Structures are given as structure tokens and as C-alpha cells.
């Protein structure tokens, strides 16, 4: 069978890679063509476009690059038509993917979606687009099944793929990791400022402003694979902070606490049982638009899944040095940490255990075999 996968951003690349591994196992004759990143490319298949080329963050930033985005969409449609796949699998990245899906459905292609667009967060009217254009939707968050049920759309909950990604990773020796990256024996505070230039630019400097206030700890920046060190260096300046690129899981596995940009990384930190402060600061125009259309009480996946404030969220103007220092001090406190660990355990139970990618891949292949 021929599979065409469209993923964007680092998290989509991770989940796409794991799904591809399972597709190759479930279908020995699988031929895969994809939009993704280095992780997907390492699995096999043919890379069409790297997500680095399409890393636009926020409403205003997308508008500024609208012609580029439209050009990518046009090229994607043309490439799909040329490949003529048995199924198209969209992964997250709704702004791009739902536009392509609308065209694909009209053209008669079978359309699957792995990892639901966050229609439960804003613009719920998009559910009607999904119902019209997506043949099968695989969801990874426990509350999504009930959300879609209210909209009379049956979806398949497969569990969260991060459970697999973390459980299956190659374990590292803390001593060896510290030696390799010239880290001392201090407790580590990991800094995860996101993967896109806009968010790193807006948040990293504030995160780094705490370095001199917590000198008994070692601050370590988790560099994103999509950015070069030279970009971070301009923000780091002369601060005494370590930088480790593309080894976020290894870093989290030995971290004592973390400052984390809102997104998938908040869930990753929780699954590694690392106390965290969630941070978000967007462009002024993008934030003002988002504030008016997002209907959620929380922005972090941890709090959304648990339906209560488990981790502190510092958003936009609340994200400043004073508040960040206060909240970091709290998660370094033993009593506060113990409460967090109990909530993290409950969170993991809600996510449905291992096997998300395998479940999705088997279902995709099974449906193709009986079509």
C-alpha cells in the first residue's frame, strides 16, 4: 500500500516517525512519502518537505508568510496527486492539514487524521470540516473522545504516543551524560523554550534572567533540532548556562525542575516526573486574537487532561522574572514537589498506556485491506 503522511513541527516528526515504524511492520509492502523531519527520514520512505521550512508561529506570523503557506499547500496537493496514495495520514498541524484534507476528500482520497486538531480549544466549528473531510480520526487525549461524541462523530482513542516514545528510548547513564556535556554535580534546572524562533526569542531571555538567583543549581538549555546554536548564543550572551542540543529526553531524565514553553514539552516533562513552570508569551496581535477565540481554562496539556491546575501557567504579561522566580522557588520545595508527583502519576494513568502508534497503524492498514 502507498501512504502519504503530512506532519509539521518537531512533535509531529516524532509521532510520525513512530507511526511509520508501525506501518512498515504492519504492511511489509508499505511505500511511504511524507512531509516531516529528521526522525521520520531516519525511519525510511521519501521526505518531500522538512518542517523547518514551514515553522510559522501565531496568527500574525502566518499572515505575514501567507504566500509561502499557500505555495506549500499547492505543492502538497500536486505531489499527492502525482504519488496517488491509498491513504493520506495527517498529523496535527491543522492550519495546513485541514486545507489539504478538504481538497483530498473531494478528489476521492482516503483521509485519516492522527492526533486531532485542537478544535476543543478554539473554533469548534471546525468539527464540521473534520466530519466532512476525514474518514477516520485517531485521538490521543482521553477527553477528546467525549468531545467528538457530543458532535456526533465517532473517533478512535489510541492512547498517547509519548508514553511509547519515552518508554522505548535508550536509557542514558547520568554520570556519563554529565561527563559528556561537562555538567557538574549540581541539581539541574532544564530550560525548554520551544522549537520555533519566535517563541524562543520571546521567552528564553526571561527564563535565563533567573540564573544568578539560583546559583546552587545548574541551568541547562534544551536546544531544538530545528535551530542552530548560533541563534541561542545571541540570547545567552555571557550567562553561565549549559546548552545541549537535540537531547531533551536525556536531559529531562536527570533534571530536578524545568521551565517549559507551553506545548507538547509540558506533557513530556510531566511524564519524566519533572516539576515544572509552564510559560507562554506570543506576539501582541497573535495573543489578542487567540485570547478572544480560545475557550479553555488552561493552556498546558497537563492541566487540560487533569481538568485542574496541576502545574502553574505564566501567560503573556504574567510571564515575567518576578513571577517566574516565585513559581520556580515553589517547585523546588519538597512538600510542593510531592503533591506534583502524585498528580503526575494520575496523569499517566489517564493517558491509556503503551501502544498508541501500533494501534493506529494496525487500524489504518486493516481498513485499507477491506476497502
Short mmCIF file of C-alpha atoms in Angstrom, two decimals:
data_model
loop_
_atom_site.label_atom_id
_atom_site.label_comp_id
_atom_site.label_asym_id
_atom_site.label_seq_id
_atom_site.Cartn_x
_atom_site.Cartn_y
_atom_site.Cartn_z
CA UNK A 1 0.00 0.00 0.00
CA UNK A 2 1.02 3.60 -0.57
CA UNK A 3 0.89 6.02 2.37
CA UNK A 4 1.26 9.81 2.20
CA UNK A 5 1.91 11.44 5.60
CA UNK A 6 1.79 15.17 6.31
CA UNK A 7 3.33 16.30 9.62
CA UNK A 8 4.61 19.66 10.86
CA UNK A 9 6.87 20.74 13.75
CA UNK A 10 9.18 18.64 15.91
CA UNK A 11 6.39 16.86 17.80
CA UNK A 12 4.70 15.84 14.54
CA UNK A 13 8.04 14.48 13.32
CA UNK A 14 8.38 12.38 16.49
CA UNK A 15 4.88 10.93 16.33
CA UNK A 16 5.11 10.49 12.56
CA UNK A 17 8.33 8.51 12.93
CA UNK A 18 6.79 6.14 15.46
CA UNK A 19 3.69 5.69 13.29
CA UNK A 20 5.86 4.95 10.25
CA UNK A 21 7.77 2.25 12.14
CA UNK A 22 4.49 0.53 12.94
CA UNK A 23 3.16 0.92 9.39
CA UNK A 24 6.26 -0.77 7.99
CA UNK A 25 5.72 -3.63 10.48
CA UNK A 26 2.01 -3.96 9.73
CA UNK A 27 2.44 -3.71 5.95
CA UNK A 28 5.57 -5.34 4.55
CA UNK A 29 4.94 -3.67 1.18
CA UNK A 30 4.37 -0.19 2.56
CA UNK A 31 5.58 2.70 0.41
CA UNK A 32 5.65 5.96 2.34
CA UNK A 33 6.09 9.51 1.11
CA UNK A 34 5.95 12.26 3.71
CA UNK A 35 6.28 15.82 4.93
CA UNK A 36 8.12 15.74 8.27
CA UNK A 37 11.63 15.89 9.67
CA UNK A 38 14.84 14.08 10.53
CA UNK A 39 13.21 11.42 12.72
CA UNK A 40 10.77 10.38 10.03
CA UNK A 41 13.54 10.42 7.44
CA UNK A 42 15.61 8.08 9.61
CA UNK A 43 12.78 5.51 9.56
CA UNK A 44 12.65 5.32 5.77
CA UNK A 45 10.40 6.42 2.95
CA UNK A 46 10.78 9.61 0.93
CA UNK A 47 10.96 13.07 2.52
CA UNK A 48 9.19 15.72 0.43
CA UNK A 49 9.43 18.79 2.66
CA UNK A 50 11.10 19.41 6.05
CA UNK A 51 9.02 21.08 8.76
CA UNK A 52 11.78 23.66 9.28
CA UNK A 53 10.66 25.27 6.02
CA UNK A 54 7.17 25.85 7.41
CA UNK A 55 7.80 26.88 11.03
CA UNK A 56 5.47 29.88 11.33
CA UNK A 57 4.07 30.63 14.80
CA UNK A 58 0.87 32.54 15.58
CA UNK A 59 -1.87 34.19 13.54
CA UNK A 60 0.07 37.32 12.60
CA UNK A 61 3.20 35.39 11.63
CA UNK A 62 1.16 33.09 9.35
CA UNK A 63 -0.50 36.10 7.69
CA UNK A 64 2.91 37.68 7.06
CA UNK A 65 4.01 34.48 5.33
CA UNK A 66 0.68 33.74 3.67
CA UNK A 67 2.03 33.45 0.14
CA UNK A 68 4.64 30.93 1.28
CA UNK A 69 1.98 28.90 3.11
CA UNK A 70 -0.33 28.90 0.08
CA UNK A 71 2.59 27.84 -2.10
CA UNK A 72 3.31 24.87 0.17
CA UNK A 73 -0.36 23.84 0.11
CA UNK A 74 -0.45 23.99 -3.69
CA UNK A 75 2.74 21.94 -3.94
CA UNK A 76 1.45 19.39 -1.43
CA UNK A 77 -1.72 18.80 -3.47
CA UNK A 78 0.29 18.39 -6.65
CA UNK A 79 2.69 15.94 -5.01
CA UNK A 80 -0.16 13.87 -3.56
CA UNK A 81 -1.82 13.65 -6.98
CA UNK A 82 1.46 12.52 -8.52
CA UNK A 83 2.04 9.84 -5.86
CA UNK A 84 -1.62 8.73 -5.82
CA UNK A 85 -1.60 7.13 -2.34
CA UNK A 86 -4.06 4.60 -0.95
CA UNK A 87 -4.43 6.78 2.14
CA UNK A 88 -3.32 10.21 3.32
CA UNK A 89 -2.46 10.48 7.02
CA UNK A 90 -2.49 13.96 8.52
CA UNK A 91 -0.69 14.57 11.82
CA UNK A 92 -1.70 17.59 13.93
CA UNK A 93 -0.75 20.90 12.15
CA UNK A 94 -4.42 21.75 11.50
CA UNK A 95 -4.00 25.10 9.73
CA UNK A 96 -2.18 23.40 6.89
CA UNK A 97 -3.64 19.91 7.02
CA UNK A 98 -7.34 20.71 7.07
CA UNK A 99 -6.97 22.76 3.90
CA UNK A 100 -5.25 19.89 2.13
CA UNK A 101 -7.79 17.41 3.54
CA UNK A 102 -10.72 19.36 2.08
CA UNK A 103 -9.19 19.07 -1.38
CA UNK A 104 -8.13 15.44 -0.87
CA UNK A 105 -11.61 14.31 0.14
CA UNK A 106 -13.15 15.94 -2.93
CA UNK A 107 -10.56 14.17 -5.08
CA UNK A 108 -11.62 10.82 -3.65
CA UNK A 109 -8.60 10.02 -1.48
CA UNK A 110 -9.00 8.12 1.78
CA UNK A 111 -8.18 10.55 4.60
CA UNK A 112 -7.02 9.66 8.12
CA UNK A 113 -6.01 12.05 10.87
CA UNK A 114 -3.62 11.01 13.65
CA UNK A 115 -3.60 13.43 16.61
CA UNK A 116 -6.66 15.63 16.47
CA UNK A 117 -6.55 19.33 15.68
CA UNK A 118 -7.27 21.21 18.89
CA UNK A 119 -10.81 22.12 17.91
CA UNK A 120 -11.80 21.67 21.55
CA UNK A 121 -9.64 24.69 22.35
CA UNK A 122 -10.97 27.15 19.77
CA UNK A 123 -13.12 27.41 16.65
CA UNK A 124 -15.19 24.32 17.41
CA UNK A 125 -16.96 24.90 14.09
CA UNK A 126 -14.00 23.11 12.51
CA UNK A 127 -15.52 19.86 13.79
CA UNK A 128 -17.92 20.03 10.85
CA UNK A 129 -14.95 20.30 8.48
CA UNK A 130 -13.36 17.24 10.09
CA UNK A 131 -16.60 15.25 9.88
CA UNK A 132 -16.87 16.14 6.20
CA UNK A 133 -13.25 15.65 5.16
CA UNK A 134 -11.74 12.97 7.45
CA UNK A 135 -12.70 9.31 7.10
CA UNK A 136 -11.13 8.25 10.39
CA UNK A 137 -9.71 10.27 13.28
CA UNK A 138 -7.34 8.80 15.87
CA UNK A 139 -7.24 10.83 19.09
CA UNK A 140 -4.58 10.70 21.81
CA UNK A 141 -6.13 12.67 24.68
CA UNK A 142 -8.76 11.00 26.89
CA UNK A 143 -11.23 13.88 26.87
CA UNK A 144 -11.29 14.12 23.05
CA UNK A 145 -13.46 11.03 22.62
CA UNK A 146 -16.27 12.59 24.67
CA UNK A 147 -15.83 15.94 22.93
CA UNK A 148 -16.38 14.44 19.48
CA UNK A 149 -19.20 12.25 20.73
CA UNK A 150 -21.12 15.42 21.60
CA UNK A 151 -20.70 16.41 17.96
CA UNK A 152 -21.96 13.03 16.70
CA UNK A 153 -18.60 11.96 15.33
CA UNK A 154 -17.07 8.62 16.25
CA UNK A 155 -13.32 8.73 16.79
CA UNK A 156 -10.76 6.16 17.96
CA UNK A 157 -8.83 6.81 21.19
CA UNK A 158 -5.45 5.05 20.91
CA UNK A 159 -3.63 6.47 23.93
CA UNK A 160 -0.79 8.98 23.85
CA UNK A 161 2.28 8.20 21.70
CA UNK A 162 4.58 9.97 24.14
CA UNK A 163 4.14 7.02 26.50
CA UNK A 164 5.83 4.83 23.87
CA UNK A 165 8.44 7.41 22.87
CA UNK A 166 9.60 7.77 26.46
CA UNK A 167 9.36 4.09 27.42
CA UNK A 168 11.22 2.89 24.32
CA UNK A 169 14.04 5.41 24.41
CA UNK A 170 17.57 4.21 25.04
CA UNK A 171 18.42 4.83 28.69
CA UNK A 172 21.43 7.01 29.46
CA UNK A 173 23.82 6.87 32.37
CA UNK A 174 23.52 10.09 34.35
CA UNK A 175 27.22 10.07 35.19
CA UNK A 176 28.17 9.52 31.55
CA UNK A 177 25.74 12.20 30.34
CA UNK A 178 27.05 14.76 32.83
CA UNK A 179 30.64 14.00 31.87
CA UNK A 180 29.93 14.14 28.14
CA UNK A 181 28.31 17.56 28.42
CA UNK A 182 30.64 18.93 31.10
CA UNK A 183 27.93 19.25 33.73
CA UNK A 184 28.91 19.34 37.37
CA UNK A 185 27.15 17.57 40.22
CA UNK A 186 24.61 20.34 40.90
CA UNK A 187 20.89 19.67 40.57
CA UNK A 188 19.72 20.59 37.07
CA UNK A 189 17.01 23.04 36.09
CA UNK A 190 16.14 22.38 32.45
CA UNK A 191 15.06 25.23 30.20
CA UNK A 192 12.77 24.22 27.34
CA UNK A 193 11.98 27.46 25.47
CA UNK A 194 10.21 25.85 22.49
CA UNK A 195 11.34 24.97 18.99
CA UNK A 196 10.42 28.00 16.90
CA UNK A 197 12.42 31.20 16.70
CA UNK A 198 9.51 33.46 17.66
CA UNK A 199 8.79 31.68 20.93
CA UNK A 200 12.45 31.19 21.85
CA UNK A 201 13.14 34.88 21.23
CA UNK A 202 10.23 35.95 23.44
CA UNK A 203 10.84 33.55 26.33
CA UNK A 204 14.45 32.44 26.67
CA UNK A 205 15.85 35.74 27.96
CA UNK A 206 13.29 35.87 30.78
CA UNK A 207 14.00 32.25 31.70
CA UNK A 208 17.73 32.95 31.77
CA UNK A 209 17.23 36.02 33.99
CA UNK A 210 16.91 33.62 36.96
CA UNK A 211 20.37 32.08 36.60
CA UNK A 212 22.06 34.38 39.11
CA UNK A 213 19.20 33.96 41.63
CA UNK A 214 19.60 30.18 41.81
CA UNK A 215 23.38 29.74 41.72
CA UNK A 216 23.23 26.44 43.61
CA UNK A 217 21.57 24.88 40.54
CA UNK A 218 22.86 24.17 37.03
CA UNK A 219 20.65 25.68 34.31
CA UNK A 220 20.72 23.75 31.04
CA UNK A 221 19.01 24.83 27.82
CA UNK A 222 17.42 22.07 25.75
CA UNK A 223 18.21 23.12 22.20
CA UNK A 224 15.68 22.29 19.49
CA UNK A 225 16.90 20.29 16.46
CA UNK A 226 15.37 22.94 14.21
CA UNK A 227 17.67 25.74 15.47
CA UNK A 228 21.44 26.28 15.38
CA UNK A 229 23.44 27.13 18.49
CA UNK A 230 24.43 30.49 16.98
CA UNK A 231 20.79 31.60 17.32
CA UNK A 232 20.70 30.71 21.03
CA UNK A 233 24.13 32.21 21.65
CA UNK A 234 22.89 35.70 20.83
CA UNK A 235 20.33 35.41 23.64
CA UNK A 236 22.55 33.58 26.12
CA UNK A 237 25.29 36.18 25.95
CA UNK A 238 27.76 35.88 28.83
CA UNK A 239 25.44 33.98 31.19
CA UNK A 240 26.84 30.83 32.79
CA UNK A 241 24.44 28.29 31.39
CA UNK A 242 24.91 24.95 29.61
CA UNK A 243 23.43 24.16 26.21
CA UNK A 244 22.60 20.66 24.95
CA UNK A 245 21.07 20.27 21.51
CA UNK A 246 18.52 17.64 20.48
CA UNK A 247 18.74 15.55 23.66
CA UNK A 248 15.68 16.78 25.53
CA UNK A 249 14.62 13.38 26.87
CA UNK A 250 18.09 12.60 28.18
CA UNK A 251 18.16 15.99 29.87
CA UNK A 252 14.70 15.64 31.41
CA UNK A 253 15.60 12.20 32.73
CA UNK A 254 18.19 13.77 35.07
CA UNK A 255 16.52 17.15 35.75
CA UNK A 256 15.28 18.34 39.13
CA UNK A 257 12.94 21.02 37.76
CA UNK A 258 12.11 22.70 34.45
CA UNK A 259 10.91 25.94 32.87
CA UNK A 260 8.85 24.84 29.88
CA UNK A 261 7.27 26.60 26.91
CA UNK A 262 3.61 25.66 26.54
CA UNK A 263 3.13 22.76 24.15
CA UNK A 264 3.95 19.06 23.95
CA UNK A 265 7.01 19.62 26.17
CA UNK A 266 4.79 20.24 29.21
CA UNK A 267 3.45 16.70 28.91
CA UNK A 268 6.94 15.31 28.28
CA UNK A 269 8.26 16.94 31.45
CA UNK A 270 5.32 15.54 33.43
CA UNK A 271 5.88 12.01 32.12
CA UNK A 272 9.52 12.27 33.21
CA UNK A 273 8.16 13.36 36.61
CA UNK A 274 9.93 16.72 36.48
CA UNK A 275 8.26 19.59 38.41
CA UNK A 276 7.74 22.47 36.01
CA UNK A 277 6.55 26.01 35.42
CA UNK A 278 4.70 26.43 32.12
CA UNK A 279 5.49 29.58 30.16
CA UNK A 280 3.89 31.31 27.19
CA UNK A 281 4.45 34.65 25.50
CA UNK A 282 3.31 35.33 21.96
CA UNK A 283 3.29 38.34 19.65
CA UNK A 284 0.88 41.06 20.79
CA UNK A 285 -1.51 40.77 17.85
CA UNK A 286 -1.46 36.96 17.80
CA UNK A 287 -2.10 36.83 21.54
CA UNK A 288 -5.00 39.29 21.38
CA UNK A 289 -6.63 37.19 18.65
CA UNK A 290 -6.01 33.92 20.50
CA UNK A 291 -7.39 35.33 23.75
CA UNK A 292 -10.70 36.04 22.03
CA UNK A 293 -11.21 32.65 20.40
CA UNK A 294 -9.66 30.17 22.86
CA UNK A 295 -12.25 28.95 25.35
CA UNK A 296 -10.11 26.79 27.65
CA UNK A 297 -9.36 27.33 31.33
CA UNK A 298 -5.77 26.14 30.81
CA UNK A 299 -3.14 26.10 28.07
CA UNK A 300 -0.90 23.23 29.23
CA UNK A 301 -1.77 19.64 28.32
CA UNK A 302 -1.06 18.57 31.89
CA UNK A 303 -3.78 20.79 33.32
CA UNK A 304 -6.20 20.13 30.46
CA UNK A 305 -6.01 16.37 30.89
CA UNK A 306 -6.32 16.56 34.67
CA UNK A 307 -9.00 19.29 34.42
CA UNK A 308 -7.39 21.26 37.23
CA UNK A 309 -4.28 23.34 37.88
CA UNK A 310 -1.51 20.83 38.47
CA UNK A 311 1.31 22.98 37.08
CA UNK A 312 1.49 26.76 37.20
CA UNK A 313 0.95 28.60 33.91
CA UNK A 314 2.52 32.03 33.37
CA UNK A 315 0.90 33.54 30.29
CA UNK A 316 1.82 36.71 28.37
CA UNK A 317 2.15 39.63 30.84
CA UNK A 318 2.21 37.25 33.82
CA UNK A 319 5.33 35.70 32.32
CA UNK A 320 7.99 37.93 33.90
CA UNK A 321 11.05 37.49 36.07
CA UNK A 322 9.29 38.19 39.37
CA UNK A 323 6.53 35.62 38.85
CA UNK A 324 8.87 33.08 37.33
CA UNK A 325 11.23 33.31 40.29
CA UNK A 326 8.33 32.84 42.73
CA UNK A 327 6.98 29.78 40.91
CA UNK A 328 10.39 28.18 40.42
CA UNK A 329 11.04 28.52 44.16
CA UNK A 330 7.76 26.70 44.83
CA UNK A 331 8.58 23.67 42.69
CA UNK A 332 11.96 23.35 44.40
CA UNK A 333 10.12 22.95 47.71
CA UNK A 334 9.87 19.32 48.89
CA UNK A 335 6.22 19.44 50.00
CA UNK A 336 5.05 21.04 46.74
CA UNK A 337 7.03 18.53 44.71
CA UNK A 338 5.39 15.56 46.45
CA UNK A 339 1.92 16.83 45.50
CA UNK A 340 3.07 17.26 41.91
CA UNK A 341 4.40 13.70 41.74
CA UNK A 342 1.04 12.28 42.86
CA UNK A 343 -0.76 14.26 40.17
CA UNK A 344 1.78 13.19 37.55
CA UNK A 345 1.08 9.54 38.43
CA UNK A 346 -2.67 10.05 37.96
CA UNK A 347 -1.99 11.84 34.67
CA UNK A 348 -0.07 8.88 33.28
CA UNK A 349 -2.92 6.52 34.15
CA UNK A 350 -5.36 8.70 32.20
CA UNK A 351 -3.24 8.55 29.05
CA UNK A 352 -4.07 4.92 28.32
CA UNK A 353 -0.78 3.04 28.46
CA UNK A 354 1.56 1.98 25.68
CA UNK A 355 0.86 1.17 22.05
CA UNK A 356 -0.72 4.29 20.52
CA UNK A 357 1.27 4.17 17.27
CA UNK A 358 0.77 0.42 16.90
CA UNK A 359 -2.98 0.67 17.47
CA UNK A 360 -3.33 3.48 14.91
CA UNK A 361 -1.14 1.75 12.31
CA UNK A 362 -2.97 -1.58 12.60
CA UNK A 363 -6.34 0.12 12.22
CA UNK A 364 -5.18 2.11 9.19
CA UNK A 365 -3.81 -0.99 7.44
CA UNK A 366 -6.85 -3.10 8.35
CA UNK A 367 -9.25 -0.58 6.82
CA UNK A 368 -7.19 -0.43 3.63
CA UNK A 369 -7.20 -4.20 3.28
CA UNK A 370 -11.00 -4.39 3.37
CA UNK A 371 -11.82 -1.28 1.34
#
